[in-house]
């Protein structure tokens, strides 16, 4: 094997690896001040305690083997116990602080990565490649302890250095104390060359252990990387059965067998299996050789220290001291070498994590503040806007021209795939148009600070998310909130009657995930809570993207007509394929294939031949039937049938 082949091949240059580790250190110090300093302090202080312990034990053994003076023995025992007590006290104090701080550090690292995902350009955030990147960083953190989670382990270099210094101080006597000239083999045992030979053997064995260790770690890392997809599939199969909303599909279509198949496959190609194969093969052999080398080193140390003691260089007390000190010296010199290699190998994972954090934000660069106008005079204009989704050729919106002013009611109708949702996505700047511009009060929306800009909108999407938290907190989006206002919003959104029935009112937990007496609301009720949340935000624009899809058409129309009053002076944009809900709007835009094919009030559109009129008459019959059915139900109920 050539010399080059024996070397560990690093993917990152030493200098870059160092810079990445330092960058990580800087980041963690910022995320959790004093965490790292305390950790180093704890390690150094424990090291000190360890060597005091070795020294004192040697003194006690010597005293027991020689003069056995009770006072001296008592003195050393008291020193031993008090140092132990002192070391433990400091350690547990630091440990206590560290536990709290440590949790913060982990939590903050996660927050950082999550924040990045939620604030990057939406176009990037929804890309599968970026999602894979995110998942891999998480996998490194949670499964293999690589990347950021190993990002500051190199600071234990300080602990190794402290250990090496302590061990040298306690083993110096072994080098300098000479065997009496009369003893057999004194010449060899006292020769500096013998000491040098011992050092050389220890260094060689350590070096071998480090090379093996690094190779093992590299293989382990490669295994981790190759198992990313199967890990993701595995977690998918674990999470789906827990998701109540999928329970029916799971049963009706026996999706369980599909999931079992996916899980089987992911396990077959997953990390666990690869790790098992690894330990049963190369990994196990490397670990065995490593352990053997440690034991050989230890044996050599025992042998040589024992030999010198037997020849009369020092007493039995020093034997314990020298063996402990030289063993520690060997292992910490090895550790020191490991640390550097770990740093270099982990640098690849650190780079991966930093590459994620460094994904450029090209979209949200604006800095203008949306004027907090007390008159809420905001207007929006789409000027010749065209848009196609990244990676597609088809225009999802084409030459859109719309202007809507404050207080107006705008309805966007059209069949599935006509571009209604895309229109809202552009309005909320999830994407920027390829052609044309969108203006808020005459200024291109790209120029506004993004957080400020989205603050102008309340949106109720079809696919909203309500966390399993108390209803009031859901509505307000916060722990501390105005209870009266939350209640009013729920009543306005049509949830008032149901709220009255709930024994804990606003404090009732949604769903039973975290509280057994949580409330399991229906799809329609959940939508009302989502609407209440939009009302609570009290933004000048309120957008409802088919939010009432879970309601029957009449109930939907009722909500919309009430909504008109609730919305008040806000600008409302309703998106619906049910035309009855849009009747009361000032202007209706009819979308088809990404373009507006008709616009006007309900009365004018219904009298004009065109798509709207066609759809209206097609749907009207259904509403009439529905109304008739309801009326009959009411009459039956009144008659007690
Ligand atoms: P609507 O809300 O009216 O049902 P959309 O705005 O969702 O319609 O869709 C408009 C067009 O854009 C459709 O042709 C749809 O297939 C396409 N589209 C929607 N979302 C995406 C996406 N994320 N990537 C690619 N094409 C999309």
XYZ file of C-alpha atoms in Angstrom, residues 2-470:
469
model
C 1.471 3.367 -0.936
C 2.111 5.967 1.736
C -0.528 8.210 0.211
C -3.176 5.487 0.462
C -2.514 4.975 4.152
C -3.364 8.586 4.852
C -6.845 9.697 5.770
C -8.238 11.721 2.903
C -10.015 14.849 4.052
C -12.598 16.608 1.957
C -11.782 19.981 3.447
C -8.386 21.661 3.744
C -6.985 21.997 7.268
C -7.210 25.789 7.206
C -10.827 25.791 6.020
C -11.723 23.132 8.590
C -10.269 25.324 11.307
C -12.169 28.363 10.062
C -15.443 26.417 9.954
C -14.964 25.153 13.491
C -14.155 28.645 14.696
C -17.219 29.988 12.932
C -19.339 27.358 14.674
C -17.767 28.250 18.012
C -18.550 31.908 17.464
C -22.123 31.096 16.517
C -22.703 28.912 19.582
C -21.218 31.508 21.903
C -23.670 33.975 20.468
C -26.585 31.559 20.753
C -25.863 30.573 24.323
C -23.382 32.876 26.075
C -21.155 31.227 28.707
C -22.240 27.698 27.839
C -18.917 26.756 26.298
C -16.803 28.607 28.858
C -18.560 26.781 31.695
C -18.048 23.475 29.974
C -14.303 24.072 29.623
C -14.108 25.238 33.226
C -15.871 22.092 34.387
C -13.536 19.825 32.453
C -10.371 21.568 33.660
C -11.560 21.572 37.211
C -12.406 17.876 37.068
C -8.949 17.194 35.653
C -7.384 19.006 38.560
C -9.455 16.947 40.992
C -8.428 13.736 39.227
C -4.709 14.405 39.596
C -5.001 15.578 43.187
C -6.804 12.263 43.781
C -3.966 10.234 42.206
C -1.341 12.114 44.194
C -3.135 11.715 47.521
C -3.856 8.000 46.907
C -0.148 7.445 46.284
C 0.680 9.215 49.563
C -1.796 7.041 51.482
C -0.501 3.806 49.912
C 3.108 4.830 50.665
C 2.225 5.641 54.281
C 0.414 2.317 54.662
C 3.347 0.421 53.167
C 5.965 2.197 55.294
C 5.576 4.174 58.550
C 1.769 3.845 59.065
C 1.555 7.020 61.155
C -2.114 7.498 62.109
C -1.949 11.318 62.105
C -0.346 11.475 58.668
C -2.820 8.923 57.320
C -5.741 10.909 58.765
C -4.340 14.079 57.219
C -4.234 12.536 53.726
C -7.649 10.915 54.110
C -9.166 14.295 55.101
C -7.467 15.949 52.120
C -8.777 13.184 49.861
C -12.356 13.433 51.099
C -12.500 17.217 51.122
C -11.079 17.518 47.619
C -13.640 14.950 46.458
C -16.424 16.919 48.121
C -15.148 20.204 46.726
C -14.777 18.830 43.195
C -18.247 17.237 43.253
C -19.852 20.418 44.595
C -18.366 22.579 41.874
C -19.092 19.970 39.219
C -22.750 19.642 40.155
C -23.189 23.395 40.405
C -21.806 23.750 36.888
C -23.790 20.679 35.811
C -26.971 22.285 37.109
C -26.346 25.531 35.241
C -25.252 23.533 32.214
C -28.412 21.457 32.104
C -30.537 24.561 31.840
C -28.085 26.292 29.562
C -27.504 23.117 27.614
C -31.160 22.802 26.793
C -31.176 26.380 25.670
C -28.230 25.720 23.416
C -29.928 22.755 21.731
C -33.233 24.544 21.452
C -31.592 27.651 20.033
C -29.664 25.652 17.468
C -32.951 24.148 16.294
C -34.685 27.509 16.327
C -31.934 28.927 14.183
C -32.357 26.295 11.484
C -36.163 26.473 11.621
C -36.076 30.262 11.453
C -33.893 30.075 8.385
C -36.331 27.732 6.669
C -39.298 29.942 7.498
C -37.610 33.155 6.399
C -35.831 32.122 3.226
C -37.310 32.840 -0.180
C -40.422 30.712 -0.457
C -39.241 29.507 -3.862
C -36.222 27.981 -2.133
C -38.055 26.768 0.960
C -40.436 24.632 -1.093
C -37.671 23.084 -3.223
C -37.188 19.419 -2.423
C -33.414 19.883 -2.524
C -33.600 22.494 0.230
C -35.983 20.317 2.263
C -33.541 17.405 1.923
C -30.746 19.704 3.053
C -32.770 20.681 6.115
C -33.577 17.063 6.940
C -29.954 15.977 6.632
C -28.841 18.684 9.086
C -31.481 17.434 11.508
C -30.336 13.857 10.999
C -26.762 14.874 11.754
C -27.951 16.567 14.936
C -30.264 13.888 16.188
C -28.928 10.585 14.945
C -25.231 10.779 14.488
C -24.181 13.710 16.624
C -22.403 15.347 13.704
C -22.498 18.849 12.256
C -23.556 21.551 14.661
C -24.024 19.142 17.551
C -20.320 18.227 17.389
C -19.412 21.780 16.492
C -17.709 22.684 19.725
C -16.357 19.353 20.920
C -12.893 20.492 19.901
C -12.853 22.836 22.873
C -12.082 19.721 24.923
C -8.594 20.231 23.586
C -8.229 22.446 26.667
C -9.219 19.588 28.908
C -6.721 17.292 27.142
C -3.961 19.852 27.558
C -4.782 20.221 31.251
C -4.729 16.423 31.582
C -1.406 16.136 29.792
C 0.141 18.789 32.047
C -1.245 17.107 35.169
C -0.049 13.678 34.006
C 3.453 14.986 33.167
C 3.721 16.585 36.615
C 2.799 13.299 38.303
C 4.885 11.018 36.112
C 8.102 13.082 36.155
C 9.443 11.005 39.066
C 9.158 7.850 36.956
C 11.662 9.305 34.476
C 14.075 10.785 37.004
C 14.086 8.306 39.898
C 16.902 5.873 39.244
C 17.195 2.181 39.986
C 20.162 1.468 42.415
C 23.318 0.719 40.422
C 23.569 -2.664 42.156
C 20.193 -3.869 40.873
C 20.160 -6.274 37.937
C 19.575 -4.519 34.624
C 20.149 -1.104 36.230
C 22.096 0.091 33.224
C 19.169 -0.428 30.863
C 16.465 0.759 33.236
C 18.340 3.984 34.042
C 19.277 4.756 30.464
C 17.536 7.774 28.877
C 17.330 5.683 25.706
C 14.964 3.251 27.443
C 12.641 6.136 28.336
C 12.808 7.383 24.747
C 12.028 3.879 23.463
C 8.976 3.677 25.757
C 7.775 7.067 24.524
C 8.303 5.983 20.905
C 6.296 2.741 21.377
C 3.452 4.602 23.089
C 3.434 7.256 20.344
C 3.362 4.586 17.640
C 0.483 2.681 19.187
C -1.452 5.925 19.743
C -0.897 6.965 16.167
C -2.185 3.611 14.949
C -5.266 3.934 17.131
C -5.948 7.424 15.797
C -5.641 6.338 12.161
C -7.977 3.432 12.767
C -10.395 5.617 14.719
C -10.564 8.195 11.952
C -11.078 5.579 9.274
C -13.870 4.094 11.343
C -15.473 7.470 11.807
C -15.225 8.303 8.137
C -16.954 5.071 7.222
C -19.616 5.767 9.818
C -20.188 9.221 8.330
C -20.465 7.855 4.814
C -23.034 5.405 6.076
C -24.937 8.240 7.679
C -24.941 10.230 4.431
C -26.075 7.330 2.310
C -28.989 6.612 4.629
C -30.557 10.097 4.474
C -33.414 9.213 2.150
C -34.297 5.978 3.895
C -34.291 7.766 7.261
C -36.709 10.317 5.883
C -38.955 7.581 4.505
C -38.809 5.788 7.844
C -39.924 8.867 9.796
C -42.669 9.460 7.279
C -44.011 5.968 7.944
C -43.772 6.580 11.686
C -45.624 9.900 11.594
C -48.481 9.045 9.266
C -50.316 6.560 11.508
C -50.265 9.196 14.278
C -52.026 11.718 12.065
C -55.717 11.487 12.843
C -56.741 13.260 9.678
C -55.410 10.314 7.701
C -57.080 7.630 9.796
C -60.041 7.091 7.480
C -57.985 6.809 4.298
C -55.662 4.453 6.112
C -58.547 2.141 6.980
C -60.620 2.340 3.824
C -57.714 1.799 1.464
C -55.652 -0.345 3.808
C -52.750 2.057 3.432
C -51.114 0.348 6.369
C -49.782 -2.374 4.071
C -48.267 0.309 1.807
C -46.651 1.931 4.818
C -45.319 -1.394 6.069
C -43.779 -1.969 2.662
C -42.197 1.507 2.696
C -40.927 0.979 6.218
C -39.474 -2.427 5.361
C -37.655 -0.897 2.414
C -36.374 2.042 4.432
C -35.122 -0.268 7.173
C -33.428 -2.443 4.559
C -31.524 0.529 3.204
C -31.444 2.494 6.436
C -28.817 3.578 8.864
C -29.619 0.933 11.487
C -29.025 -1.978 9.140
C -25.937 -0.412 7.634
C -24.582 0.264 11.117
C -25.231 -3.340 12.162
C -23.407 -4.620 9.056
C -20.616 -2.197 9.737
C -20.129 -3.333 13.341
C -20.331 -6.965 12.304
C -17.616 -6.343 9.705
C -14.990 -3.664 9.243
C -16.151 -1.482 12.137
C -16.002 -4.340 14.636
C -12.521 -5.384 13.508
C -11.244 -1.814 13.715
C -12.770 -1.368 17.162
C -11.214 -4.659 18.326
C -7.755 -3.628 17.071
C -8.182 -0.250 18.739
C -9.099 -1.875 22.047
C -6.224 -4.305 21.728
C -3.752 -1.496 21.167
C -5.063 0.288 24.254
C -4.587 -2.865 26.312
C -1.114 -3.522 24.925
C -0.131 0.037 25.833
C -1.561 -0.414 29.295
C 0.280 -3.719 29.722
C 3.532 -2.099 28.647
C 3.047 0.689 31.170
C 2.325 -1.767 33.994
C 5.330 -3.822 33.004
C 7.877 -1.036 32.894
C 6.624 0.762 36.021
C 6.511 -2.568 37.891
C 10.027 -3.403 36.698
C 11.477 -0.125 37.984
C 9.680 -0.514 41.316
C 10.863 -4.117 41.645
C 14.443 -2.960 40.947
C 14.064 -0.443 43.789
C 13.646 2.942 42.031
C 10.528 3.804 44.031
C 7.977 2.340 46.441
C 4.530 0.826 46.013
C 2.785 4.201 46.525
C 4.419 5.646 43.458
C 3.476 2.594 41.405
C -0.213 3.549 41.579
C 0.653 7.176 40.881
C 2.886 6.498 37.867
C 0.605 3.910 36.315
C -2.414 6.222 36.578
C -0.465 9.247 35.349
C 1.251 7.541 32.406
C -1.987 5.859 31.331
C -3.752 9.240 31.417
C -0.872 10.831 29.529
C -1.102 8.221 26.772
C -4.848 8.428 26.400
C -4.948 12.237 26.378
C -2.166 12.505 23.815
C -4.236 10.117 21.668
C -7.362 12.173 22.363
C -5.594 15.332 21.289
C -4.841 13.754 17.945
C -8.442 12.501 17.700
C -9.843 15.957 18.330
C -8.036 17.441 15.406
C -9.128 14.640 13.101
C -12.706 14.849 14.359
C -12.653 18.564 13.680
C -11.513 17.989 10.125
C -13.982 15.226 9.435
C -16.892 17.081 11.018
C -15.955 20.208 9.043
C -17.777 18.661 6.059
C -20.980 18.447 8.083
C -20.443 21.912 9.511
C -20.042 23.270 6.017
C -23.273 21.576 5.039
C -25.095 23.229 7.941
C -23.559 26.631 7.207
C -24.377 26.289 3.496
C -28.000 26.011 4.573
C -27.804 29.064 6.815
C -26.033 30.936 4.003
C -28.724 30.337 1.380
C -29.185 33.810 -0.004
C -32.394 35.664 0.508
C -32.945 37.432 -2.782
C -36.627 38.187 -2.492
C -37.125 39.801 0.843
C -34.683 42.676 0.646
C -37.028 45.644 0.901
C -36.721 48.050 3.792
C -39.655 50.423 3.451
C -42.186 50.362 6.213
C -45.852 50.061 5.222
C -47.290 53.252 6.602
C -49.333 52.505 9.681
C -52.152 54.612 8.422
C -54.848 55.418 10.882
C -57.272 55.928 7.980
C -56.248 52.461 6.674
C -56.199 53.876 3.179
C -54.386 51.139 1.372
C -54.751 50.219 -2.254
C -53.281 47.376 -4.219
C -52.660 47.247 -7.918
C -51.541 44.378 -10.171
C -50.068 45.892 -13.333
C -49.752 43.510 -16.252
C -48.604 40.692 -13.973
C -47.563 37.336 -15.431
C -46.209 34.396 -13.501
C -45.182 30.805 -13.997
C -44.072 28.420 -11.259
C -40.350 27.680 -11.116
C -39.469 24.800 -13.381
C -42.697 24.981 -15.387
C -43.373 26.383 -18.817
C -47.052 27.140 -18.455
C -48.146 30.596 -17.350
C -50.190 30.240 -14.163
C -51.183 33.920 -14.451
C -51.055 35.976 -17.628
C -51.310 39.772 -18.058
C -53.240 40.399 -14.887
C -54.489 43.945 -14.311
C -56.440 44.538 -11.126
C -56.780 47.435 -8.771
C -58.663 47.273 -5.536
C -59.124 49.994 -3.067
C -59.655 49.982 0.634
C -62.999 48.895 1.982
C -63.971 47.158 -1.229
C -65.138 43.576 -1.505
C -63.475 41.649 -4.223
C -64.425 38.154 -5.272
C -62.208 35.900 -7.282
C -64.040 33.039 -8.923
C -63.100 30.428 -11.443
C -62.707 26.735 -11.878
C -59.950 24.645 -10.347
C -56.536 25.476 -11.729
C -57.643 28.844 -13.114
C -55.058 30.751 -11.026
C -57.022 32.005 -7.993
C -54.611 30.716 -5.345
C -51.599 31.785 -7.368
C -53.049 35.298 -7.391
C -53.086 35.261 -3.564
C -49.602 33.766 -3.374
C -48.262 36.645 -5.438
C -50.179 39.147 -3.366
C -48.576 37.737 -0.210
C -45.192 37.609 -1.960
C -44.622 33.904 -1.688
C -43.444 34.420 -5.251
C -42.530 37.429 -7.347
C -43.986 37.752 -10.845
C -41.681 37.259 -13.824
C -43.421 40.100 -15.627
C -45.287 43.162 -14.419
C -45.438 44.686 -10.952
C -47.622 44.735 -7.880
C -48.036 47.997 -5.998
C -49.168 48.894 -2.520
C -50.107 52.547 -2.340
C -48.217 53.162 -5.576
C -44.958 51.556 -4.410
C -43.678 48.232 -5.734
C -44.292 45.693 -2.966
C -40.697 44.424 -3.310
C -39.543 47.660 -1.725
C -41.324 47.021 1.573
C -39.821 45.194 4.492
C -41.383 41.745 4.118
C -42.547 41.243 7.717
C -44.053 44.693 7.654
C -45.731 44.023 4.331
C -47.346 40.702 5.318
C -48.568 42.445 8.453
C -51.114 44.163 6.204
C -52.843 40.839 5.449
C -54.948 38.346 7.293
C -55.307 35.186 5.288
C -57.472 32.149 5.813
C -56.188 29.480 3.474
C -57.919 26.252 2.555
C -55.143 24.381 4.227
C -54.853 26.240 7.518
C -53.122 24.905 10.587
C -54.415 25.167 14.141
C -51.965 23.921 16.779
C -53.244 21.748 19.654
C -53.324 24.692 22.053
C -56.151 26.524 23.879
